[in-house]
Amino acid sequence: MVVIVRPHQLPDGRSALFLIPQSVHAALSGDLASHWGNGDFASLVHPEVVWPAIFHHDDGWIPVDKAPPVDPDTRRPVSFLDSPAADSHAIWTRSIEGAARISPFAQYLIAEHFMMLREHSHSADSEAGRTFLAKYEELTEGYRDRWESLHPLCSEAEVKLAVGQLRFFDWFSLWLCLADRTEPHTLEVPPDDAPLRITPCEDGVMWTDPWPWTVDDMHVCVGGWLVPDRDYEDTDDVLREMTDWRRLHWRLIPKP
């Protein structure tokens, strides 16, 4: 529920788990959004709001990022991918409410993002799913109304693009974090779903074609705890192993 759980192979052949906090993954999504908008790729809509919304969209996880729960069946730290709907809703709500310090438009974008996640999940028709969606279908209109009372020139196309940009950078970051990527992959970039081809090379270098940033290259990283891949009794058992903080680095460069 709390972290990205990434399998990791140690040099001696033992298996380990790399636990990446959700808030750290979100910071990576914000880093990837920096300097965006080269060539045919659209720059961030209202970057003074959309960039911090991307960076902070998972801040609701911060209180629990530090104490990963253990799945009683697998006896491993619980991945966010297996988060029960009700737990996710409480965390998402903290993210949405916390974004008020940025802007009501940030609240709108983050709420729309989480609503889309729920609408496309298996629990969309559950009682918890329906309750969450009904609540934020109403609240999002208020967020947008407050934003547009200050920024009346925010068009429907801009709003749609801003939501798409948050979701794109969230997925780009997750794609990097969830596994050791060795095969080329194409990401679809809004607003026109333009293809962005990422080709992993050695030492964390990734060729990128076409080049979407306004700088010559992009060096990004995430941090997380490396823990043994073993049975855990409870959260305290995991916490005792969370002493080895490591970083993953990537250097994105234009394809030669």
mmCIF file of C-alpha atoms in Angstrom:
data_model
loop_
_atom_site.group_PDB
_atom_site.id
_atom_site.type_symbol
_atom_site.label_atom_id
_atom_site.label_comp_id
_atom_site.label_asym_id
_atom_site.label_seq_id
_atom_site.Cartn_x
_atom_site.Cartn_y
_atom_site.Cartn_z
ATOM 1 C CA MET A 1 0.000 0.000 0.000
ATOM 2 C CA VAL A 2 2.754 2.414 0.839
ATOM 3 C CA VAL A 3 5.655 1.971 -1.504
ATOM 4 C CA ILE A 4 6.772 0.863 -4.911
ATOM 5 C CA VAL A 5 8.225 -2.607 -4.376
ATOM 6 C CA ARG A 6 10.864 -3.261 -7.020
ATOM 7 C CA PRO A 7 12.688 -6.615 -7.210
ATOM 8 C CA HIS A 8 16.460 -6.263 -7.001
ATOM 9 C CA GLN A 9 19.280 -8.776 -7.501
ATOM 10 C CA LEU A 10 22.348 -8.382 -5.309
ATOM 11 C CA PRO A 11 25.846 -9.000 -6.742
ATOM 12 C CA ASP A 12 26.118 -12.258 -4.755
ATOM 13 C CA GLY A 13 22.926 -13.590 -6.344
ATOM 14 C CA ARG A 14 20.604 -13.006 -3.388
ATOM 15 C CA SER A 15 17.275 -11.349 -4.076
ATOM 16 C CA ALA A 16 16.285 -8.106 -2.389
ATOM 17 C CA LEU A 17 13.484 -5.556 -2.545
ATOM 18 C CA PHE A 18 13.951 -1.898 -3.372
ATOM 19 C CA LEU A 19 11.277 0.116 -1.543
ATOM 20 C CA ILE A 20 10.667 3.481 -3.222
ATOM 21 C CA PRO A 21 8.368 5.874 -1.330
ATOM 22 C CA GLN A 22 5.407 7.129 -3.324
ATOM 23 C CA SER A 23 6.315 10.729 -2.538
ATOM 24 C CA VAL A 24 9.796 10.139 -3.999
ATOM 25 C CA HIS A 25 8.287 8.686 -7.177
ATOM 26 C CA ALA A 26 6.086 11.798 -7.441
ATOM 27 C CA ALA A 27 9.156 14.020 -7.073
ATOM 28 C CA LEU A 28 10.704 12.128 -10.001
ATOM 29 C CA SER A 29 7.587 12.830 -12.063
ATOM 30 C CA GLY A 30 8.093 16.520 -11.276
ATOM 31 C CA ASP A 31 11.751 16.338 -12.276
ATOM 32 C CA LEU A 32 10.784 14.742 -15.596
ATOM 33 C CA ALA A 33 8.316 17.588 -16.177
ATOM 34 C CA SER A 34 11.072 20.179 -15.721
ATOM 35 C CA HIS A 35 12.323 21.862 -18.916
ATOM 36 C CA TRP A 36 9.563 20.101 -20.898
ATOM 37 C CA GLY A 37 8.266 21.494 -24.174
ATOM 38 C CA ASN A 38 10.787 21.173 -27.002
ATOM 39 C CA GLY A 39 9.781 20.917 -30.649
ATOM 40 C CA ASP A 40 6.285 19.519 -31.127
ATOM 41 C CA PHE A 41 5.850 18.695 -27.416
ATOM 42 C CA ALA A 42 3.525 21.090 -25.608
ATOM 43 C CA SER A 43 4.940 22.991 -22.646
ATOM 44 C CA LEU A 44 3.259 22.609 -19.280
ATOM 45 C CA VAL A 45 -0.060 24.387 -19.012
ATOM 46 C CA HIS A 46 0.102 27.112 -16.332
ATOM 47 C CA PRO A 47 3.466 25.748 -15.095
ATOM 48 C CA GLU A 48 3.304 27.794 -11.896
ATOM 49 C CA VAL A 49 0.484 25.451 -10.829
ATOM 50 C CA VAL A 50 0.784 22.312 -12.950
ATOM 51 C CA TRP A 51 4.464 21.669 -12.149
ATOM 52 C CA PRO A 52 4.012 21.710 -8.335
ATOM 53 C CA ALA A 53 0.802 19.682 -8.734
ATOM 54 C CA ILE A 54 2.788 16.991 -10.570
ATOM 55 C CA PHE A 55 5.580 17.124 -8.002
ATOM 56 C CA HIS A 56 3.257 16.891 -4.990
ATOM 57 C CA HIS A 57 0.398 14.743 -6.272
ATOM 58 C CA ASP A 58 1.312 11.859 -3.941
ATOM 59 C CA ASP A 59 2.020 13.884 -0.792
ATOM 60 C CA GLY A 60 -0.857 12.093 0.928
ATOM 61 C CA TRP A 61 1.386 9.024 1.133
ATOM 62 C CA ILE A 62 4.078 10.769 3.206
ATOM 63 C CA PRO A 63 2.767 9.759 6.672
ATOM 64 C CA VAL A 64 2.649 6.101 5.671
ATOM 65 C CA ASP A 65 5.649 5.956 3.321
ATOM 66 C CA LYS A 66 7.803 5.599 6.412
ATOM 67 C CA ALA A 67 6.048 2.521 7.786
ATOM 68 C CA PRO A 68 5.280 -0.075 5.086
ATOM 69 C CA PRO A 69 2.585 -2.574 6.113
ATOM 70 C CA VAL A 70 3.119 -6.285 5.517
ATOM 71 C CA ASP A 71 0.802 -8.491 3.481
ATOM 72 C CA PRO A 72 -0.253 -11.357 5.794
ATOM 73 C CA ASP A 73 -0.322 -13.802 2.869
ATOM 74 C CA THR A 74 2.932 -12.986 1.052
ATOM 75 C CA ARG A 75 4.645 -11.623 4.194
ATOM 76 C CA ARG A 76 6.255 -8.940 2.054
ATOM 77 C CA PRO A 77 5.825 -5.143 2.189
ATOM 78 C CA VAL A 78 2.572 -4.191 0.499
ATOM 79 C CA SER A 79 2.908 -2.488 -2.876
ATOM 80 C CA PHE A 80 0.721 0.509 -3.701
ATOM 81 C CA LEU A 81 -0.597 -1.616 -6.575
ATOM 82 C CA ASP A 82 -2.337 -3.837 -4.020
ATOM 83 C CA SER A 83 -3.751 -1.043 -1.887
ATOM 84 C CA PRO A 84 -7.360 -1.645 -0.758
ATOM 85 C CA ALA A 85 -9.692 0.939 -2.263
ATOM 86 C CA ALA A 86 -10.740 2.469 1.046
ATOM 87 C CA ASP A 87 -7.106 2.937 2.105
ATOM 88 C CA SER A 88 -6.200 4.521 -1.229
ATOM 89 C CA HIS A 89 -9.148 6.904 -0.982
ATOM 90 C CA ALA A 90 -8.031 8.161 2.426
ATOM 91 C CA ILE A 91 -4.519 8.758 1.095
ATOM 92 C CA TRP A 92 -5.731 10.359 -2.136
ATOM 93 C CA THR A 93 -7.993 12.644 -0.112
ATOM 94 C CA ARG A 94 -4.962 13.866 1.876
ATOM 95 C CA SER A 95 -3.164 14.590 -1.398
ATOM 96 C CA ILE A 96 -6.105 16.546 -2.800
ATOM 97 C CA GLU A 97 -6.724 18.518 0.375
ATOM 98 C CA GLY A 98 -3.020 19.248 0.815
ATOM 99 C CA ALA A 99 -2.825 20.693 -2.708
ATOM 100 C CA ALA A 100 -4.962 23.613 -1.530
ATOM 101 C CA ARG A 101 -1.696 25.310 -0.534
ATOM 102 C CA ILE A 102 -0.764 25.326 -4.250
ATOM 103 C CA SER A 103 -4.027 26.275 -5.944
ATOM 104 C CA PRO A 104 -7.615 25.082 -6.380
ATOM 105 C CA PHE A 105 -6.533 24.143 -9.903
ATOM 106 C CA ALA A 106 -3.912 21.803 -8.420
ATOM 107 C CA GLN A 107 -6.681 20.236 -6.327
ATOM 108 C CA TYR A 108 -8.778 19.843 -9.447
ATOM 109 C CA LEU A 109 -5.989 18.168 -11.426
ATOM 110 C CA ILE A 110 -5.028 15.751 -8.667
ATOM 111 C CA ALA A 111 -8.667 14.866 -7.954
ATOM 112 C CA GLU A 112 -9.313 14.221 -11.649
ATOM 113 C CA HIS A 113 -6.215 12.026 -11.809
ATOM 114 C CA PHE A 114 -7.317 9.876 -8.885
ATOM 115 C CA MET A 115 -10.896 9.699 -10.157
ATOM 116 C CA MET A 116 -9.611 8.339 -13.461
ATOM 117 C CA LEU A 117 -7.510 5.764 -11.619
ATOM 118 C CA ARG A 118 -10.571 4.603 -9.718
ATOM 119 C CA GLU A 119 -12.874 4.649 -12.759
ATOM 120 C CA HIS A 120 -10.507 2.293 -14.595
ATOM 121 C CA SER A 121 -9.980 -0.063 -11.668
ATOM 122 C CA HIS A 122 -11.769 -3.278 -10.726
ATOM 123 C CA SER A 123 -13.218 -1.552 -7.652
ATOM 124 C CA ALA A 124 -14.941 1.257 -9.577
ATOM 125 C CA ASP A 125 -18.340 -0.344 -8.928
ATOM 126 C CA SER A 126 -17.669 -1.148 -5.287
ATOM 127 C CA GLU A 127 -19.373 0.839 -2.548
ATOM 128 C CA ALA A 128 -16.079 2.543 -1.672
ATOM 129 C CA GLY A 129 -15.399 3.331 -5.330
ATOM 130 C CA ARG A 130 -18.836 4.797 -5.978
ATOM 131 C CA THR A 131 -18.655 6.889 -2.807
ATOM 132 C CA PHE A 132 -15.245 8.317 -3.722
ATOM 133 C CA LEU A 133 -16.278 9.136 -7.288
ATOM 134 C CA ALA A 134 -19.552 10.764 -6.250
ATOM 135 C CA LYS A 135 -17.784 12.887 -3.645
ATOM 136 C CA TYR A 136 -15.159 14.238 -6.015
ATOM 137 C CA GLU A 137 -17.413 14.653 -9.035
ATOM 138 C CA GLU A 138 -19.059 17.381 -6.975
ATOM 139 C CA LEU A 139 -15.933 18.813 -5.353
ATOM 140 C CA THR A 140 -13.931 19.077 -8.570
ATOM 141 C CA GLU A 141 -16.459 21.512 -10.010
ATOM 142 C CA GLY A 142 -15.919 23.779 -7.024
ATOM 143 C CA TYR A 143 -12.132 23.587 -7.382
ATOM 144 C CA ARG A 144 -12.365 24.534 -11.032
ATOM 145 C CA ASP A 145 -14.860 27.321 -10.411
ATOM 146 C CA ARG A 146 -12.550 28.902 -7.834
ATOM 147 C CA TRP A 147 -9.601 28.684 -10.210
ATOM 148 C CA GLU A 148 -11.530 30.106 -13.162
ATOM 149 C CA SER A 149 -12.837 33.013 -11.099
ATOM 150 C CA LEU A 150 -9.201 34.162 -11.018
ATOM 151 C CA HIS A 151 -8.123 32.838 -14.436
ATOM 152 C CA PRO A 152 -11.091 33.114 -16.798
ATOM 153 C CA LEU A 153 -8.957 32.416 -19.881
ATOM 154 C CA CYS A 154 -8.290 28.801 -18.865
ATOM 155 C CA SER A 155 -9.802 26.989 -21.845
ATOM 156 C CA GLU A 156 -11.297 23.514 -21.924
ATOM 157 C CA ALA A 157 -8.373 22.368 -24.059
ATOM 158 C CA GLU A 158 -5.891 23.702 -21.492
ATOM 159 C CA VAL A 159 -7.683 21.956 -18.651
ATOM 160 C CA LYS A 160 -7.740 18.650 -20.543
ATOM 161 C CA LEU A 161 -4.053 18.984 -21.429
ATOM 162 C CA ALA A 162 -3.082 19.805 -17.838
ATOM 163 C CA VAL A 163 -4.805 16.644 -16.563
ATOM 164 C CA GLY A 164 -3.115 14.641 -19.309
ATOM 165 C CA GLN A 165 0.291 16.056 -18.432
ATOM 166 C CA LEU A 166 -0.016 15.123 -14.765
ATOM 167 C CA ARG A 167 -1.045 11.597 -15.731
ATOM 168 C CA PHE A 168 1.731 11.279 -18.322
ATOM 169 C CA PHE A 169 4.549 12.265 -15.979
ATOM 170 C CA ASP A 170 3.108 10.067 -13.235
ATOM 171 C CA TRP A 171 3.242 7.069 -15.593
ATOM 172 C CA PHE A 172 6.699 8.007 -16.978
ATOM 173 C CA SER A 173 8.065 8.003 -13.428
ATOM 174 C CA LEU A 174 6.332 4.738 -12.538
ATOM 175 C CA TRP A 175 7.702 3.089 -15.680
ATOM 176 C CA LEU A 176 11.214 3.952 -14.537
ATOM 177 C CA CYS A 177 10.625 2.964 -10.911
ATOM 178 C CA LEU A 178 8.753 -0.324 -11.198
ATOM 179 C CA ALA A 179 11.436 -2.406 -12.939
ATOM 180 C CA ASP A 180 14.904 -2.461 -14.436
ATOM 181 C CA ARG A 181 14.112 -1.445 -18.007
ATOM 182 C CA THR A 182 16.148 -3.119 -20.727
ATOM 183 C CA GLU A 183 13.824 -3.007 -23.746
ATOM 184 C CA PRO A 184 12.738 0.001 -25.830
ATOM 185 C CA HIS A 185 9.373 1.435 -24.892
ATOM 186 C CA THR A 186 7.060 3.981 -26.479
ATOM 187 C CA LEU A 187 5.208 6.474 -24.280
ATOM 188 C CA GLU A 188 2.167 8.315 -25.634
ATOM 189 C CA VAL A 189 2.419 12.037 -24.898
ATOM 190 C CA PRO A 190 -0.641 14.324 -24.694
ATOM 191 C CA PRO A 191 -2.351 16.249 -26.170
ATOM 192 C CA ASP A 192 -2.062 14.390 -29.459
ATOM 193 C CA ASP A 193 -0.596 11.158 -28.034
ATOM 194 C CA ALA A 194 2.662 11.776 -29.847
ATOM 195 C CA PRO A 195 4.996 8.777 -29.573
ATOM 196 C CA LEU A 196 8.110 9.168 -27.412
ATOM 197 C CA ARG A 197 10.554 6.290 -27.831
ATOM 198 C CA ILE A 198 12.816 5.453 -24.870
ATOM 199 C CA THR A 199 15.695 3.035 -25.514
ATOM 200 C CA PRO A 200 17.614 1.848 -22.424
ATOM 201 C CA CYS A 201 21.393 1.577 -22.836
ATOM 202 C CA GLU A 202 24.178 0.791 -20.380
ATOM 203 C CA ASP A 203 24.761 2.524 -17.048
ATOM 204 C CA GLY A 204 21.321 4.092 -16.822
ATOM 205 C CA VAL A 205 21.613 5.985 -20.117
ATOM 206 C CA MET A 206 18.386 6.160 -22.104
ATOM 207 C CA TRP A 207 18.164 7.360 -25.681
ATOM 208 C CA THR A 208 15.093 9.485 -26.238
ATOM 209 C CA ASP A 209 13.504 10.089 -29.634
ATOM 210 C CA PRO A 210 12.327 12.700 -30.429
ATOM 211 C CA TRP A 211 13.861 15.013 -27.836
ATOM 212 C CA PRO A 212 11.124 16.655 -25.687
ATOM 213 C CA TRP A 213 13.155 18.816 -23.250
ATOM 214 C CA THR A 214 14.633 22.293 -23.722
ATOM 215 C CA VAL A 215 17.997 21.280 -22.207
ATOM 216 C CA ASP A 216 20.725 19.117 -23.732
ATOM 217 C CA ASP A 217 20.213 16.145 -21.415
ATOM 218 C CA MET A 218 18.274 15.121 -18.300
ATOM 219 C CA HIS A 219 19.836 13.447 -15.254
ATOM 220 C CA VAL A 220 17.210 12.229 -12.765
ATOM 221 C CA CYS A 221 17.204 9.842 -9.827
ATOM 222 C CA VAL A 222 15.127 8.325 -7.041
ATOM 223 C CA GLY A 223 16.047 6.994 -3.631
ATOM 224 C CA GLY A 224 14.713 4.072 -1.664
ATOM 225 C CA TRP A 225 15.510 1.445 0.927
ATOM 226 C CA LEU A 226 17.128 -1.823 -0.070
ATOM 227 C CA VAL A 227 15.809 -4.620 2.168
ATOM 228 C CA PRO A 228 16.157 -8.423 2.086
ATOM 229 C CA ASP A 229 13.538 -10.340 0.135
ATOM 230 C CA ARG A 230 12.340 -12.462 3.044
ATOM 231 C CA ASP A 231 9.277 -13.151 5.161
ATOM 232 C CA TYR A 232 8.370 -10.258 7.471
ATOM 233 C CA GLU A 233 6.316 -10.465 10.628
ATOM 234 C CA ASP A 234 5.043 -6.893 10.682
ATOM 235 C CA THR A 235 5.908 -3.261 9.953
ATOM 236 C CA ASP A 236 8.424 -3.097 12.794
ATOM 237 C CA ASP A 237 10.248 -6.038 11.239
ATOM 238 C CA VAL A 238 10.483 -4.141 7.932
ATOM 239 C CA LEU A 239 11.588 -0.948 9.670
ATOM 240 C CA ARG A 240 14.513 -2.743 11.286
ATOM 241 C CA GLU A 241 15.785 -3.581 7.793
ATOM 242 C CA MET A 242 15.242 -0.074 6.366
ATOM 243 C CA THR A 243 18.805 1.120 6.977
ATOM 244 C CA ASP A 244 20.337 0.890 3.485
ATOM 245 C CA TRP A 245 19.261 3.930 1.426
ATOM 246 C CA ARG A 246 20.229 3.642 -2.239
ATOM 247 C CA ARG A 247 19.688 5.703 -5.395
ATOM 248 C CA LEU A 248 18.746 4.802 -8.936
ATOM 249 C CA HIS A 249 20.055 7.135 -11.625
ATOM 250 C CA TRP A 250 19.022 7.706 -15.236
ATOM 251 C CA ARG A 251 20.508 9.964 -17.874
ATOM 252 C CA LEU A 252 18.170 10.741 -20.735
ATOM 253 C CA ILE A 253 19.865 11.951 -23.903
ATOM 254 C CA PRO A 254 18.788 12.548 -27.505
ATOM 255 C CA LYS A 255 19.049 9.439 -29.636
ATOM 256 C CA PRO A 256 22.277 9.666 -31.710
#
